[in-house]
Amino acid sequence: MTDDTPRGTVLSRRTILRAGLGAAALAPLGMPALHAAERTVRLSYQRSSTLLTILKAKGSLDERLKPLGFAPSWHLFTSVIEPMNAGAVDLHADVADAVPIFTQAADAPLTFYAREVGSPSAEAIIVPEDSPIRSIADLKGRTVGVSRGSGCHFILAAALKRAGLAFTDIKPAYLQAPEGLAAFGQGSLDAWVIWDPFLAIAQAKRPVRVLADATGLSSYHRYYLANDRFVAENPRVVGIVYDALRQAGRWVKAEPDAAVALLAPIWGDLSPEVVATVNRRRTYEVTPVARSELGEQQAIADTFREAKLIPRDLDATAVKTWQPAAERG
């Protein structure tokens, strides 16, 4: 876990009082009354967290949160379920649709506060172009790389079921995305199930064949979740982050070249073509989360229960949601 956001200098109460400025003197200057140092709102992100990455890189949240007495700190994770279950940060990385099923099964105290509208072509099951594997059915007995608990975990399970295979018919290799990229490049995997930007990176590195993407299996919505207690105590902070995410999503689509220039070096100095491919496949349209639209979540939960990937039946719609003020009426 990293916290690499520089922090501004905060004057202590003693320093201010030594200067002869009490709370009454500060108020006319537009400064808040004396408080302790700014509170930190902890945000996590992962490499596929495009909109959060943009907010971090542009410093968009710093000025927006400052009037509320908050400052952001950023934490990068490659595996997100454990920190989500543990409540390691306040606002969690956006995650593919399958991840909340695992956090719900673990009774993690999490609230849905935003959704990125689906992009089914942004995750896929791929094989090398010269592979003899031509269909999902051909994966029987093969080693398939996948990140445990990810949206791709569901895509693989659902695709196998559609092809008449059980999950036990393959040899799953549970790898985080960077490890999977290396293993696929080295020929250690027969197939790999992966999401952008790693999907676009793999396609740029060598010729590959897409056996199936998420189309017809999942919309590949991405969800933004926060700790229940933080949402209850700081709804205005959540609202600010929500609005910033929506603005970042519109910016990517309105200024595609600028978005590519910003993201390419952050994502490991990727080529502009790779970043443009990622941004073209994702909608980046941020909306509120409505329980009435969580039907696909239930299908994922049922599939995972059948595959014994979660220990009990779940009602995937029985989750807490936060709504923007306009939505609350």
XYZ file of C-alpha atoms in Angstrom:
329
model
C 0.000 0.000 0.000
C 1.327 3.383 -0.939
C 0.418 6.885 0.074
C 2.169 9.117 -2.389
C 0.135 12.280 -2.378
C 2.170 15.277 -1.120
C 0.480 17.025 1.746
C 0.217 20.760 2.277
C 1.562 22.479 5.373
C -1.067 22.919 8.082
C -0.470 25.661 10.645
C -0.784 24.418 14.184
C -3.026 26.197 16.694
C 0.080 27.259 18.646
C 1.699 28.804 15.564
C -1.437 30.772 14.734
C -1.862 32.017 18.283
C 1.811 33.068 18.436
C 1.132 35.218 15.394
C -1.668 36.891 17.343
C -4.464 35.522 15.183
C -7.363 34.023 17.083
C -10.446 32.410 15.593
C -12.289 35.723 15.457
C -9.470 37.314 13.472
C -9.402 34.466 10.970
C -13.111 34.471 10.176
C -13.157 37.801 8.282
C -10.319 36.519 6.101
C -12.471 33.626 4.930
C -10.452 31.130 6.933
C -12.203 28.494 9.052
C -12.194 28.707 12.800
C -9.332 26.938 14.486
C -9.407 23.182 14.121
C -6.973 20.342 14.293
C -5.104 19.436 11.136
C -7.156 18.569 8.044
C -8.869 15.222 8.165
C -7.670 12.698 5.628
C -10.066 10.929 3.304
C -8.383 7.730 2.202
C -9.036 6.621 -1.367
C -7.810 3.437 -2.992
C -7.358 2.810 -6.688
C -6.014 0.127 -8.999
C -4.482 0.292 -12.425
C -7.858 -0.030 -14.129
C -9.277 2.855 -12.049
C -9.114 5.367 -14.884
C -11.293 8.079 -13.390
C -9.717 7.904 -9.937
C -6.288 7.977 -11.568
C -7.274 11.157 -13.403
C -8.506 12.801 -10.203
C -5.258 11.894 -8.464
C -3.032 13.074 -11.316
C -4.863 16.380 -11.772
C -5.280 17.052 -8.048
C -8.964 17.612 -8.689
C -10.145 16.572 -5.252
C -7.716 18.640 -3.194
C -9.369 22.017 -3.747
C -12.888 20.568 -3.708
C -12.392 18.871 -0.350
C -10.436 21.660 1.333
C -13.482 23.764 2.321
C -14.832 20.743 4.207
C -11.570 20.319 6.089
C -10.491 17.178 4.236
C -7.427 16.277 2.194
C -7.154 13.134 0.018
C -4.578 10.409 0.434
C -4.161 7.771 -2.266
C -3.464 4.048 -1.865
C -2.647 1.732 -4.777
C -3.739 -1.925 -4.599
C -3.420 -4.800 -7.054
C -5.761 -7.013 -4.997
C -8.806 -5.092 -3.792
C -11.072 -7.565 -2.004
C -8.953 -7.845 1.140
C -8.705 -4.077 1.774
C -12.417 -3.705 0.991
C -13.351 -6.401 3.499
C -11.008 -4.898 6.089
C -12.149 -1.298 5.580
C -8.548 -0.257 4.941
C -9.597 3.011 3.273
C -12.701 5.213 3.250
C -13.570 5.239 -0.467
C -12.576 2.131 -2.370
C -11.261 1.548 -5.867
C -13.887 1.076 -8.536
C -14.392 -2.640 -9.048
C -15.910 -4.922 -11.633
C -19.394 -6.234 -11.008
C -18.274 -9.525 -9.450
C -16.183 -8.063 -6.648
C -19.100 -6.757 -4.540
C -20.518 -10.280 -4.479
C -17.465 -11.452 -2.558
C -17.491 -8.447 -0.229
C -21.197 -8.959 0.436
C -20.580 -12.637 1.173
C -17.954 -11.522 3.695
C -20.453 -9.113 5.320
C -18.164 -6.166 4.622
C -19.844 -2.894 5.706
C -19.880 -1.209 2.298
C -22.209 1.227 0.542
C -22.558 1.576 -3.248
C -22.250 5.244 -4.177
C -21.652 5.259 -7.957
C -21.619 3.053 -11.022
C -19.719 3.293 -14.288
C -22.051 2.134 -17.041
C -21.026 -1.160 -18.584
C -18.317 -1.804 -21.158
C -18.526 -5.528 -22.033
C -15.747 -5.408 -24.620
C -13.282 -4.210 -21.963
C -12.756 -7.716 -20.556
C -12.183 -10.899 -22.525
C -10.907 -14.467 -22.652
C -7.862 -14.537 -24.913
C -5.399 -17.064 -26.307
C -2.291 -16.628 -28.481
C -3.249 -16.268 -32.119
C -1.418 -19.491 -33.043
C -3.119 -21.506 -30.275
C -5.073 -24.628 -31.247
C -7.805 -23.465 -28.842
C -10.629 -22.174 -30.989
C -13.605 -22.109 -28.632
C -14.512 -22.031 -24.965
C -15.178 -25.773 -25.142
C -11.529 -26.276 -26.117
C -10.487 -24.937 -22.697
C -11.277 -28.302 -21.097
C -8.184 -29.516 -19.262
C -6.314 -26.297 -20.047
C -4.572 -23.845 -17.713
C -6.487 -20.572 -17.633
C -5.202 -17.502 -15.824
C -7.719 -15.407 -13.906
C -7.762 -13.047 -10.937
C -9.722 -14.607 -8.078
C -12.889 -12.700 -7.247
C -12.672 -10.379 -10.243
C -15.292 -9.661 -12.869
C -13.267 -11.901 -15.147
C -13.711 -14.732 -12.639
C -17.433 -14.523 -13.336
C -16.950 -14.190 -17.088
C -14.909 -17.384 -17.104
C -17.412 -19.308 -14.966
C -20.362 -18.106 -17.056
C -18.644 -18.807 -20.385
C -17.725 -22.313 -19.286
C -21.292 -22.980 -18.177
C -22.641 -21.713 -21.506
C -20.266 -24.111 -23.280
C -21.438 -27.055 -21.180
C -18.334 -27.185 -18.969
C -17.911 -26.949 -15.208
C -15.281 -24.808 -13.554
C -13.603 -28.041 -12.466
C -13.060 -28.935 -16.117
C -10.233 -26.404 -16.371
C -7.069 -25.754 -14.396
C -7.453 -22.235 -13.002
C -4.255 -20.310 -12.334
C -5.162 -17.567 -9.872
C -2.953 -14.605 -10.707
C -3.177 -10.881 -10.145
C -3.302 -8.936 -13.401
C 0.427 -7.976 -13.589
C 1.423 -11.572 -12.858
C -1.016 -12.840 -15.456
C 0.386 -10.465 -18.067
C 3.870 -11.847 -17.479
C 2.711 -15.475 -17.447
C 0.678 -15.062 -20.635
C 3.619 -13.393 -22.375
C 5.926 -16.225 -21.340
C 3.561 -18.888 -22.645
C 2.805 -20.305 -19.179
C -0.949 -20.028 -19.700
C -3.129 -21.631 -22.334
C -5.640 -18.812 -21.972
C -6.087 -15.678 -19.911
C -9.198 -13.823 -18.764
C -8.418 -10.168 -18.255
C -9.712 -6.574 -18.313
C -8.390 -3.279 -19.646
C -5.805 -1.801 -19.599
C -4.104 -5.212 -19.303
C -6.212 -6.610 -22.133
C -5.109 -3.832 -24.476
C -1.485 -4.246 -23.330
C -1.562 -7.988 -24.098
C -3.104 -7.340 -27.507
C -0.356 -4.826 -28.300
C 2.467 -7.110 -27.197
C 1.619 -10.102 -29.378
C -1.109 -11.308 -31.743
C -3.982 -12.796 -29.746
C -7.395 -14.274 -30.453
C -10.449 -13.292 -28.397
C -12.485 -16.391 -27.595
C -15.195 -14.304 -25.942
C -15.652 -10.953 -24.306
C -18.316 -10.161 -21.717
C -21.023 -9.502 -24.306
C -24.026 -11.666 -23.512
C -22.546 -12.668 -20.160
C -22.191 -9.396 -18.282
C -22.490 -5.691 -18.948
C -19.240 -5.209 -16.990
C -20.498 -2.358 -14.872
C -17.908 -0.971 -12.481
C -19.016 -0.019 -8.986
C -17.658 2.509 -6.501
C -18.107 1.579 -2.838
C -17.367 3.288 0.453
C -17.308 2.266 4.089
C -20.787 2.509 5.626
C -19.646 4.625 8.553
C -17.778 7.098 6.357
C -20.839 7.593 4.137
C -23.099 8.120 7.147
C -20.752 10.642 8.746
C -19.535 12.442 5.602
C -22.239 12.466 2.901
C -20.979 15.815 1.537
C -17.526 14.340 0.941
C -19.091 11.422 -0.921
C -21.091 13.888 -3.007
C -17.984 15.825 -3.939
C -16.169 12.669 -5.035
C -19.218 11.511 -6.989
C -19.458 14.805 -8.868
C -15.711 14.778 -9.555
C -15.943 11.271 -11.011
C -18.755 12.312 -13.338
C -16.774 15.327 -14.497
C -13.654 13.198 -15.091
C -15.667 10.744 -17.176
C -17.004 13.516 -19.381
C -13.512 14.981 -19.750
C -12.049 11.710 -21.063
C -14.642 11.522 -23.807
C -14.548 15.244 -24.642
C -10.745 15.494 -24.664
C -9.496 12.055 -25.797
C -6.026 13.229 -26.825
C -5.443 15.027 -23.525
C -6.645 11.967 -21.634
C -4.229 9.745 -23.530
C -1.342 12.123 -22.840
C -2.146 12.141 -19.126
C -2.687 8.404 -18.660
C 0.032 6.881 -20.868
C 3.017 7.652 -18.598
C 1.044 6.793 -15.456
C 0.135 3.392 -16.866
C 3.774 2.459 -17.386
C 4.590 4.648 -20.372
C 2.106 2.868 -22.626
C 1.792 3.758 -26.260
C -0.909 6.295 -27.108
C -2.603 3.641 -29.242
C -3.026 1.291 -26.269
C -4.436 4.010 -24.021
C -6.762 5.191 -26.779
C -8.048 1.623 -27.188
C -8.778 1.385 -23.461
C -10.589 4.707 -23.393
C -12.599 3.863 -26.491
C -13.881 0.596 -24.984
C -14.898 2.102 -21.621
C -17.983 4.318 -21.330
C -16.746 6.301 -18.278
C -20.392 7.284 -17.739
C -20.917 7.605 -13.985
C -24.459 7.235 -12.609
C -26.152 6.575 -9.265
C -26.737 2.963 -8.213
C -30.354 1.795 -8.252
C -31.352 -1.503 -6.666
C -33.749 -2.078 -9.565
C -30.727 -2.252 -11.880
C -28.825 -4.900 -9.903
C -30.332 -7.887 -11.689
C -27.014 -8.848 -13.239
C -25.458 -8.801 -9.786
C -27.908 -11.498 -8.740
C -26.962 -13.618 -11.752
C -23.299 -13.315 -10.759
C -24.085 -14.281 -7.160
C -26.078 -17.313 -8.278
C -23.307 -18.438 -10.625
C -20.659 -18.095 -7.921
C -22.818 -19.983 -5.423
C -23.343 -22.811 -7.904
C -19.584 -22.940 -8.497
C -19.030 -22.963 -4.699
C -17.019 -19.747 -4.918
C -19.130 -18.154 -2.169
C -20.363 -20.008 0.919
C -24.070 -19.100 0.877
C -26.949 -17.779 -1.181
C -27.092 -13.991 -1.484
C -29.700 -11.406 -2.316
C -27.434 -9.173 -4.394
C -29.960 -6.334 -4.283
C -29.928 -6.199 -0.466
C -27.094 -3.690 -0.337
C -26.787 -0.150 0.945
C -26.784 2.614 -1.642
C -26.036 6.336 -1.448
C -27.936 8.686 -3.715
C -27.011 12.199 -4.902
C -29.229 14.907 -3.485
C -31.063 15.350 -6.805
C -31.874 11.630 -6.867
C -33.117 11.696 -3.261
C -35.526 14.422 -4.261
